[in-house]
Coordinates of C-alpha atoms in Angstrom, one line a residue:
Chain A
X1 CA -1.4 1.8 19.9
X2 CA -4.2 3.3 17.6
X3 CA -2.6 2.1 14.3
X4 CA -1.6 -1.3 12.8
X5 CA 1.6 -2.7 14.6
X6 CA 3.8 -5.3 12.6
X7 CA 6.4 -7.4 14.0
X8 CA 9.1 -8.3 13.7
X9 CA 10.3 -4.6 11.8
X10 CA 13.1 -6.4 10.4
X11 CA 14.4 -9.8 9.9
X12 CA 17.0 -11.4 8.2
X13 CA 17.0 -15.0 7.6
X14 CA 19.1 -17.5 5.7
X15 CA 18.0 -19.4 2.2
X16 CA 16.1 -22.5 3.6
X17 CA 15.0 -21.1 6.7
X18 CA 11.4 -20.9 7.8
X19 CA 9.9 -17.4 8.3
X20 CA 6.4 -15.9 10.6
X21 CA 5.5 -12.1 10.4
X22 CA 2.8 -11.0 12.4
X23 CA -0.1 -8.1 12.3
X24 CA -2.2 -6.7 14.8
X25 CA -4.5 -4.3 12.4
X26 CA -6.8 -1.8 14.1
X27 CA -9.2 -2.6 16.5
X28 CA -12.9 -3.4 15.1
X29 CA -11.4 -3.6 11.3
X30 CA -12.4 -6.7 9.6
X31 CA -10.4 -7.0 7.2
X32 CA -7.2 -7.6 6.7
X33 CA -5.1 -7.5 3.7
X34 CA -1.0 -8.5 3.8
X35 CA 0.9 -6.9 0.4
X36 CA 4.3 -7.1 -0.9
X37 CA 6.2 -4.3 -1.9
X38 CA 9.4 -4.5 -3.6
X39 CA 12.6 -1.7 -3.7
X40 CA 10.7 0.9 -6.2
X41 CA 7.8 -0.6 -6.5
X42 CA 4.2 0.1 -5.1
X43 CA 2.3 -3.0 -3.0
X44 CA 1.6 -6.1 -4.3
X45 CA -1.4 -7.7 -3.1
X46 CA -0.9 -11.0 -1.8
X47 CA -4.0 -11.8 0.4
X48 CA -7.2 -10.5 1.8
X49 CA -9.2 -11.8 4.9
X50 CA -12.6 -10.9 6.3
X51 CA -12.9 -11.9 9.5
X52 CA -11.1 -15.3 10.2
X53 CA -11.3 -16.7 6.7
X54 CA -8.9 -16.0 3.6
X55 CA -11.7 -14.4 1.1
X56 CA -8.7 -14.2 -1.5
X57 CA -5.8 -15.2 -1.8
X58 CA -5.4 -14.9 -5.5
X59 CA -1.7 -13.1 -5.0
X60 CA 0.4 -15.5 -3.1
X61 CA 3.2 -16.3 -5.3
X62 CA 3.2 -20.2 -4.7
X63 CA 2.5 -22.4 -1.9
X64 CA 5.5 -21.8 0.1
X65 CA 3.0 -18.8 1.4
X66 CA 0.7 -18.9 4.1
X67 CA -1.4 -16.9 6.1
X68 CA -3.7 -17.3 8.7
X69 CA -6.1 -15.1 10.9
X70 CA -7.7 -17.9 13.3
X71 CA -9.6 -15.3 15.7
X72 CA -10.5 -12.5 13.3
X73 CA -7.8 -10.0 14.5
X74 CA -4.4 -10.9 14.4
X75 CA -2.6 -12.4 11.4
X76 CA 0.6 -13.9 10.8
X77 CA 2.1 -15.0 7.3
X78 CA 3.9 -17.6 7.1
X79 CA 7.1 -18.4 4.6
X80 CA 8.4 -21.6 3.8
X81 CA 12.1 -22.3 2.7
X82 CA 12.7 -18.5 2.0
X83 CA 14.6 -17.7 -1.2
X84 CA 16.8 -14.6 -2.1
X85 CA 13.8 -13.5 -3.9
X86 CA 11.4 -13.2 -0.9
X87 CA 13.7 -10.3 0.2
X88 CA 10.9 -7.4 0.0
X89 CA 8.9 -5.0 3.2
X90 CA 5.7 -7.0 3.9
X91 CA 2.9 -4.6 4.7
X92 CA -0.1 -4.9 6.5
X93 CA -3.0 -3.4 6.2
X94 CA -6.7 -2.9 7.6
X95 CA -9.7 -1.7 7.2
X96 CA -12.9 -1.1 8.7
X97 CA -16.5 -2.5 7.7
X98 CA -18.2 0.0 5.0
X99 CA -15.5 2.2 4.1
X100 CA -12.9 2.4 1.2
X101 CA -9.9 3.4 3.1
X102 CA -6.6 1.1 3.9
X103 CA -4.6 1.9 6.7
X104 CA -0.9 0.5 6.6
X105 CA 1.5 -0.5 9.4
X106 CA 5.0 0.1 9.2
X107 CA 5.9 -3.0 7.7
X108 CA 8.2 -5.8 8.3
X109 CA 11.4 -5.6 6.2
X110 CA 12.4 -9.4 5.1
X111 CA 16.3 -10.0 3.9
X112 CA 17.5 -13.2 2.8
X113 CA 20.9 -14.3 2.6
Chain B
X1 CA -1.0 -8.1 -10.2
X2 CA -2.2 -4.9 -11.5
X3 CA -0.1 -2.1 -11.0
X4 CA -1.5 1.5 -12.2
X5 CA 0.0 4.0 -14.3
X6 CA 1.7 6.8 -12.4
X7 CA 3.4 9.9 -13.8
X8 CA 5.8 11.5 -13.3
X9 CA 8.5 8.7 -12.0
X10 CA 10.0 11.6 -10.2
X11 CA 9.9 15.1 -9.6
X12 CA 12.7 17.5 -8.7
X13 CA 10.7 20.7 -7.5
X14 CA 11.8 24.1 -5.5
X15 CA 10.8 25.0 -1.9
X16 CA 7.3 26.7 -3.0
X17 CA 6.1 25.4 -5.9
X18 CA 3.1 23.5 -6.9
X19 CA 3.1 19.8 -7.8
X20 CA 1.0 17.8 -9.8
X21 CA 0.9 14.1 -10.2
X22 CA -1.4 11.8 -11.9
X23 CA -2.6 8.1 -12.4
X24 CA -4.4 6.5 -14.9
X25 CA -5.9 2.9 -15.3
X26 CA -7.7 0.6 -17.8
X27 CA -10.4 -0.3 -15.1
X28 CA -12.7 1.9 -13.4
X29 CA -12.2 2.1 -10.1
X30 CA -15.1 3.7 -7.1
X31 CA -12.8 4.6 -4.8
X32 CA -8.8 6.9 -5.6
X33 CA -6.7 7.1 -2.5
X34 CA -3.6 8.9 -2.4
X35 CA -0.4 7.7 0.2
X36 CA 2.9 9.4 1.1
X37 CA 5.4 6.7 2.2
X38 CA 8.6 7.6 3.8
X39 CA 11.5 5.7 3.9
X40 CA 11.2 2.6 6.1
X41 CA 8.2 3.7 7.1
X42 CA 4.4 2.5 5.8
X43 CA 2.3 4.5 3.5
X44 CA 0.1 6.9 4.9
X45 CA -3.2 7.6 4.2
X46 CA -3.8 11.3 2.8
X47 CA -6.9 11.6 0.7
X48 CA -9.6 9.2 -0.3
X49 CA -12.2 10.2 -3.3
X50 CA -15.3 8.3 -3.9
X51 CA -17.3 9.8 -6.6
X52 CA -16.5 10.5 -9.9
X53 CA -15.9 14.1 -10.5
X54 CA -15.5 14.6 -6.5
X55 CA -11.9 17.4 -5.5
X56 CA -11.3 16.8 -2.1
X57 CA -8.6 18.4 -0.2
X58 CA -6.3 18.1 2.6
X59 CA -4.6 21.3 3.6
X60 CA -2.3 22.1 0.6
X61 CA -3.1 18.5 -1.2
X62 CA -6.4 18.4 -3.5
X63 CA -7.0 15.9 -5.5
X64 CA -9.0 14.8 -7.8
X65 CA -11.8 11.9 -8.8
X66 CA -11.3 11.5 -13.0
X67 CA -14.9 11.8 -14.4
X68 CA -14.3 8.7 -16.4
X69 CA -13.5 6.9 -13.1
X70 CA -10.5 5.5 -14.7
X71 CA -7.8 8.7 -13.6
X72 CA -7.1 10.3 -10.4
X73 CA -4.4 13.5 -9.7
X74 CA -2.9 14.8 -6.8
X75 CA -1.9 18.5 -6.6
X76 CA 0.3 19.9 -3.8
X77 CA 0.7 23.5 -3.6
X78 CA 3.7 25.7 -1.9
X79 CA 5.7 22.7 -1.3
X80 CA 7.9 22.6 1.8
X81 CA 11.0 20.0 2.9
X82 CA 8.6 18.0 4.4
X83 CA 6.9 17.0 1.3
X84 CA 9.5 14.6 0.5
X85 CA 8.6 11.2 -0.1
X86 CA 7.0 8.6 -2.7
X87 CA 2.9 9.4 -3.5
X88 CA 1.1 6.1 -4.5
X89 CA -2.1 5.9 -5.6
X90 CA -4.4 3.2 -5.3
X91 CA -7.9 2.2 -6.7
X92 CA -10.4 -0.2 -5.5
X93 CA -12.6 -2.1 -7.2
X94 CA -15.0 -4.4 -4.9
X95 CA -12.4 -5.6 -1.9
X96 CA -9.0 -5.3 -4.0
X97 CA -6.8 -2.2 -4.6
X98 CA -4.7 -1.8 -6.7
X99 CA -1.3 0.3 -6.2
X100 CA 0.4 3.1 -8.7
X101 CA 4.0 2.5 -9.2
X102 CA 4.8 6.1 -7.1
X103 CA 6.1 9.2 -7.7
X104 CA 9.2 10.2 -5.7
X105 CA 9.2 13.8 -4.9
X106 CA 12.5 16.5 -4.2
X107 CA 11.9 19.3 -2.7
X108 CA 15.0 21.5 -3.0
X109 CA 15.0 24.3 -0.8

């Protein structure tokens, strides 16, 4: 498809468990930005790459979050002993070289019992 | 993180009238966009201003770059059903934006 595609769309997990959600962002965007948005709430950012490498990740909430882009195109975040707390959508996002305009995927709804 | 000012919370309009929605911020910003998001869906991209003073517009959606570059608003004329959802706005400033806290929009027909 033409737009960013984010699996899985939903996923429920159990406190403890270990958690991967993955993003395929537009083809030819560079970056790649992954936000958090809670019931009510607009995103939170919570990491940007350009190209392969994390060029901020200021907004990770601690170090049981990870993310990595290794070829520059698809991304996966990674959660670590999920928490009732980490229950949120996780959305995607890309956009090209030069411009100012994010394009979201549909996100990828987290629940945590 | 930084979440931007965005009025109203909500907005319970008829089928037909004209909406206006606004967001402000203590930091400049040099680029506004404005999203719709549906339910369970991602936020979609609608407008995108890049110069102060600069009204843009989208079919019945114009909005508008604050000349301070520190507001942004979004009007929607003759509203219709399908205007429901929640407008964000967001501002960037070098490679981060920042998101409003949304306006969720009625439309009563």
């Amino acid at each position: 498809g033409a737009g960013v595609s984010q699996t899985p769309s939903n996923k429920v997990t159990e406190k403890g468990k270990y958690v991967e959600l993955r993003c395929d962002p537009i083809s030819g965007h560079t970056a790649l930005y992954w936000y958090r948005q809670s019931l009510g709430q607009g995103p939170e950012f919570l990491i940007y790459f350009q190209g392969t490498g994390a060029a901020d990740d200021s907004g990770l909430p601690n170090d049981r979050f990870f993310a990595v882009r290794p070829e520059g195109s698809v991304s996966t975040l990674k959660i670590q002993r999920t928490e009732r707390g980490d229950s949120a959508v996780y959305l995607c996002a890309s956009r090209p070289a030069n411009t100012g305009e994010l394009f979201f995927g549909e996100g990828s709804r987290l629940t945590v019992l | 993180g930084q979440q931007l000012n965005q009025s109203p919370q909500s907005m319970f309009i008829q089928e037909g009238e004209d909406v206006s929605m606004n967001c402000t911020s203590s930091s400049i910003f040099n680029t506004w966009l404005w999203y719709k998001q549906d339910p369970g869906e991602g936020p979609v991209l609608l407008i995108a201003l890049y110069k102060a003073g600069e009204l843009t517009s989208n079919g019945r959606l114009t909005a508008q770059f604050g000349i301070t570059r520190k507001d942004s608003f979004l009007n929607i004329s003759a509203s219709i059903p399908s205007d429901v959802g929640i407008y964000f706005c967001a501002g960037r400033t070098g490679n981060q934006f920042y998101f409003g806290t949304g306006t969720s929009l009625t439309v009563i027909p």
